[in-house]
Short mmCIF file of C-alpha atoms in Angstrom, two decimals:
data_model
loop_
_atom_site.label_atom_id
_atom_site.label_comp_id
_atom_site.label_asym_id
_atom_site.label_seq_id
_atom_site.Cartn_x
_atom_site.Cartn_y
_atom_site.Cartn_z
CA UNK S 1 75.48 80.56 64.45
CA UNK S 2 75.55 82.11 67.90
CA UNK S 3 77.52 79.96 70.35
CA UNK S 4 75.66 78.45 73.56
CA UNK S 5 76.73 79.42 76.77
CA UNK S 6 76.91 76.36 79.06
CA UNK S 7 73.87 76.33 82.03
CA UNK S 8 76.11 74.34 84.03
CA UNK S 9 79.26 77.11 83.51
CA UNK S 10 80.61 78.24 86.43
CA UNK S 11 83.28 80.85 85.30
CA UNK S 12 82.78 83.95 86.25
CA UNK S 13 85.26 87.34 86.50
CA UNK S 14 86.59 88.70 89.76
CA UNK S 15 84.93 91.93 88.56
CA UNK S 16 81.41 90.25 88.62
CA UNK S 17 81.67 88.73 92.28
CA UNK S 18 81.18 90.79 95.85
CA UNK S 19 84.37 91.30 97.51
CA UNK S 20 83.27 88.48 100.15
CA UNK S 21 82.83 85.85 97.79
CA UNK S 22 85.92 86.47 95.61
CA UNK S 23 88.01 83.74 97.27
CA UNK S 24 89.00 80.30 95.44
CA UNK S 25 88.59 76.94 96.77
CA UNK S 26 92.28 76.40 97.97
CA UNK S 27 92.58 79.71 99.20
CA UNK S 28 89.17 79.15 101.48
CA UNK S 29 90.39 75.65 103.06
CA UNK S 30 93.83 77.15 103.46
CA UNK S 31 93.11 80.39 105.33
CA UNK S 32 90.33 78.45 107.31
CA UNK S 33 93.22 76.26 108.77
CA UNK S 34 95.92 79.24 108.98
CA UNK S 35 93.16 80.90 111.52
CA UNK S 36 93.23 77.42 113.20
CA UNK S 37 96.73 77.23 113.69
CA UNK S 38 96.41 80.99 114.91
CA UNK S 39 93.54 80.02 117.20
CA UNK S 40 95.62 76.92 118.89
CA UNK S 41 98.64 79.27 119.04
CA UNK S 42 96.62 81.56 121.46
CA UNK S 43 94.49 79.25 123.34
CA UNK S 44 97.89 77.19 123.88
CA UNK S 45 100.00 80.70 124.81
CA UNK S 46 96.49 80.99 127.91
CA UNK S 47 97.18 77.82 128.87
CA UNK S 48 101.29 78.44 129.29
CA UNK S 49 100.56 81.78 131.14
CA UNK S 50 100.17 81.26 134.93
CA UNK S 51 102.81 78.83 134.38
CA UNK S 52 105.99 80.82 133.28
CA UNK S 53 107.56 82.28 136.43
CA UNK S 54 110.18 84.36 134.28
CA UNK S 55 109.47 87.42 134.04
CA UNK S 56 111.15 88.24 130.66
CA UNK S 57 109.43 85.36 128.95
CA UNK S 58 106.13 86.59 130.57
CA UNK S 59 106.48 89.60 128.73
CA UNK S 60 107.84 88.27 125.70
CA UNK S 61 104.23 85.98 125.96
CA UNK S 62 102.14 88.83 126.67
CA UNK S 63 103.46 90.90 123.95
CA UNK S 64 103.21 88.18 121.21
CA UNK S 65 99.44 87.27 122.54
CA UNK S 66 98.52 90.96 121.93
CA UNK S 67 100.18 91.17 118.33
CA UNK S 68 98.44 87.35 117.61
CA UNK S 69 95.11 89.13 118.85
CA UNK S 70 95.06 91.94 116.37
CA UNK S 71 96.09 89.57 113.80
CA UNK S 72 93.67 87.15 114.07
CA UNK S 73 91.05 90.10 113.94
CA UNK S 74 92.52 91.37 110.77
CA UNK S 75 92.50 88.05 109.08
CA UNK S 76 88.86 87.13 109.84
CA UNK S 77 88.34 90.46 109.05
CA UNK S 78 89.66 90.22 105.72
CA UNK S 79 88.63 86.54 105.11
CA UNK S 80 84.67 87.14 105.55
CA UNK S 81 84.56 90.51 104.00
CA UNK S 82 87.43 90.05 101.15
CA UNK S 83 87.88 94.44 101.00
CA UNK S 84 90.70 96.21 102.77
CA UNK S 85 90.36 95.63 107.22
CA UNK S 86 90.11 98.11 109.43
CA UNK S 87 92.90 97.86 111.24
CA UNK S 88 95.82 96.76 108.97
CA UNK S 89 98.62 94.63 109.50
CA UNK S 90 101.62 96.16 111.78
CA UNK S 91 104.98 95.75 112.58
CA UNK S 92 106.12 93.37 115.36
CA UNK S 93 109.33 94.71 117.30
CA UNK S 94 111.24 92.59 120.18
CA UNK S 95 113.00 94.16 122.80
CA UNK S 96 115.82 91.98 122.99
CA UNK S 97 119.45 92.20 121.78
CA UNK S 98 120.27 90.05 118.97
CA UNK S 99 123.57 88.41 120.44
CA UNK S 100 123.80 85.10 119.49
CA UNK S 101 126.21 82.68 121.23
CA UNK S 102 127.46 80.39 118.80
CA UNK S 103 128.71 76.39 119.95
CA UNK S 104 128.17 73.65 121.82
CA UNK S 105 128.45 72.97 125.98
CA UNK S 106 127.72 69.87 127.30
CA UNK S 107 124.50 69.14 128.26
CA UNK S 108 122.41 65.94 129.37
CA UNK S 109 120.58 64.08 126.51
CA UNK S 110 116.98 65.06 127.36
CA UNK S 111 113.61 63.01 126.61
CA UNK S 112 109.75 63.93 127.09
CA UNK S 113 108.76 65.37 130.66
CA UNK S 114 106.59 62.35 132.37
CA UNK S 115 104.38 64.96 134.28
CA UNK S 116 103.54 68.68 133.67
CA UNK S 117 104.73 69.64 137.25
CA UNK S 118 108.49 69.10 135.68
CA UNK S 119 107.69 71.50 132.67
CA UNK S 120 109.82 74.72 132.65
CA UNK S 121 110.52 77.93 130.88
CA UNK S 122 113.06 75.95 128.62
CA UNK S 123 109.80 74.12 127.47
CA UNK S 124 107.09 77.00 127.24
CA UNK S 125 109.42 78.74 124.88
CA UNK S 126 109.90 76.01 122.80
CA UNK S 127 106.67 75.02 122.38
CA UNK S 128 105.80 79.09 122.18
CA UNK S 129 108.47 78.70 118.80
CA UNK S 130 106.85 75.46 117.40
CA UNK S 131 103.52 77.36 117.26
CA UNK S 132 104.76 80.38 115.99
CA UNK S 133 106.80 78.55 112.83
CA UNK S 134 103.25 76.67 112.58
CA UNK S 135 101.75 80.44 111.94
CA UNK S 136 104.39 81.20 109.60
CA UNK S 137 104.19 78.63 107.77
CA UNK S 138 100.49 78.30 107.28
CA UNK S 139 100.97 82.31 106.14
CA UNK S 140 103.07 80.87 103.70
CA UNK S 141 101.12 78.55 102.36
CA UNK S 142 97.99 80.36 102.10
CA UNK S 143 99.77 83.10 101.01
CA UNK S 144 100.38 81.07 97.67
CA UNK S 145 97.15 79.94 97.26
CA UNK S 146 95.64 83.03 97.76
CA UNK S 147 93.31 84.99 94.80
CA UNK S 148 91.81 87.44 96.38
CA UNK S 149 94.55 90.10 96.69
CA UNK S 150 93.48 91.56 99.37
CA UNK S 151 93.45 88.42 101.58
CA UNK S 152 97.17 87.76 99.88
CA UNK S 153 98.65 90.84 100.85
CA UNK S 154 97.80 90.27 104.65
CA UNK S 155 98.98 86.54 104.71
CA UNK S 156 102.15 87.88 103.29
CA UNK S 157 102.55 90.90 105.51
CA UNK S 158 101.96 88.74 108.63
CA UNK S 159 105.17 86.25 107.70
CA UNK S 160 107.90 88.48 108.31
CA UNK S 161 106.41 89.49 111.53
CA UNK S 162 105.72 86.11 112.52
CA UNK S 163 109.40 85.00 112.15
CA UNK S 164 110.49 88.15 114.24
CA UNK S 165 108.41 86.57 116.92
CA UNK S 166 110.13 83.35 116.41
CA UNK S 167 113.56 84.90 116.30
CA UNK S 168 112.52 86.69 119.28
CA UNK S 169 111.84 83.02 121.19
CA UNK S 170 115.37 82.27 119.90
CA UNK S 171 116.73 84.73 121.27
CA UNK S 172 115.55 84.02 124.65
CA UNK S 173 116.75 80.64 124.16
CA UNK S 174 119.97 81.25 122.93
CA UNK S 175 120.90 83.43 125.72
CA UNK S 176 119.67 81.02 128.49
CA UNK S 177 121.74 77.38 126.13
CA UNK S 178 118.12 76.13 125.83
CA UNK S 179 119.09 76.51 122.11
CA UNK S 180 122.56 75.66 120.97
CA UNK S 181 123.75 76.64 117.90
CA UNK S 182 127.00 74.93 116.19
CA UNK S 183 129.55 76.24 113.91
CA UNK S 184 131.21 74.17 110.83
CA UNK S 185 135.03 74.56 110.96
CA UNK S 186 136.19 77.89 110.15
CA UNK S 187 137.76 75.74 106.85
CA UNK S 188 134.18 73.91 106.03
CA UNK S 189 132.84 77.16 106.31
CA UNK S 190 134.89 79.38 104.11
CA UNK S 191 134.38 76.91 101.50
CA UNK S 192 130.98 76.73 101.75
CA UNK S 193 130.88 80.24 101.66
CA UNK S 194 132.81 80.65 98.97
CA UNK S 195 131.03 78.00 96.40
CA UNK S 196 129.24 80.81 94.80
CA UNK S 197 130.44 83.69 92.58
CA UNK S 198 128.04 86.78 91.43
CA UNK S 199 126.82 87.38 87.82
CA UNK S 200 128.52 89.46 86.06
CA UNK S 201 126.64 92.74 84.92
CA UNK S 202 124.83 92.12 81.83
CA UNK S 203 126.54 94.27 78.97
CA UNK S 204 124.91 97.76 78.14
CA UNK S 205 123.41 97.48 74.39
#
């Protein structure tokens, strides 16, 4: 007896679908709110702009705006049409050195600025970093759900290029104390260090 398909069957092959509508549920929701976080991220970077007097964080700004532009474009791109974009994703370089000064110098304890007439480049860049992580990790996330491979392969390009943009904001950071970063004792740390050993080399058969 011939089996019945099911009217109500929704399952269908990648193969049989248009390259727009070959997207899952989870992948749809989670890309829609990736491009959100992307869209805050640059609305919030316009808003910062005519604010930041230094120079080298203007730049750092500008350059990161023009990379999250071209992004954003690709994504959509990608997202609505589910085929290869037009203009792919590229590499994000910084300009700065990567120095880091490692410890602690006194500092005051700090709390939330009462007014935005006390905000200051200290505070741009760190709220310039919280978006950024924000990107990266939406990227991430949709990058997991993603079935349409096309669609994965550009959530998972723009990661590494987002945390470069975050290390970049570090940078900046580091160099000026806004961000400290502490050392375990030299002790703590070669034990810590030293709590793993490599596999051997599997045997040749």
């Amino acid at each position: 007896m011939q089996q019945q398909q099911n009217p109500n069957s929704q399952m269908q092959n990648s193969s049989n679908l248009a390259a727009n509508k070959s997207h899952g549920a989870h992948e749809i929701m989670d890309v829609h709110e990736t491009l959100s976080t992307l869209t805050g991220t640059l609305e919030h970077y316009k808003m910062y702009q005519p604010n930041i007097q230094c120079e080298q964080l203007k730049s750092i700004l500008s350059r990161q705006t023009q990379y999250l532009n071209q992004l954003y474009n690709t994504m959509v791109n990608t997202y609505q049409s589910g085929t290869r974009p037009p203009q792919p994703t590229t590499t994000y370089n910084f300009e700065l050195s990567n120095d880091v000064t490692y410890g602690l110098s006194p500092s005051q304890p700090t709390q939330p600025q009462q007014s935005p007439q006390s905000l200051n480049e200290q505070n741009y860049s760190s709220y310039m970093m919280g978006h950024i992580k924000a990107c990266a990790t939406a990227c991430t996330t949709s990058a997991l759900e993603a079935t349409n491979p096309v669609m994965r392969r550009v959530l998972q390009d723009s990661v590494p290029n987002l945390c470069e943009m975050a290390y970049e904001l570090f940078l900046y950071q580091n160099d000026r104390s806004y961000y400290q970063v502490p050392q375990f004792d030299d002790q703590s740390m070669t034990q810590l260090l030293n709590s793993f050993t490599a596999i051997p080399n599997p045997q040749q058969h």
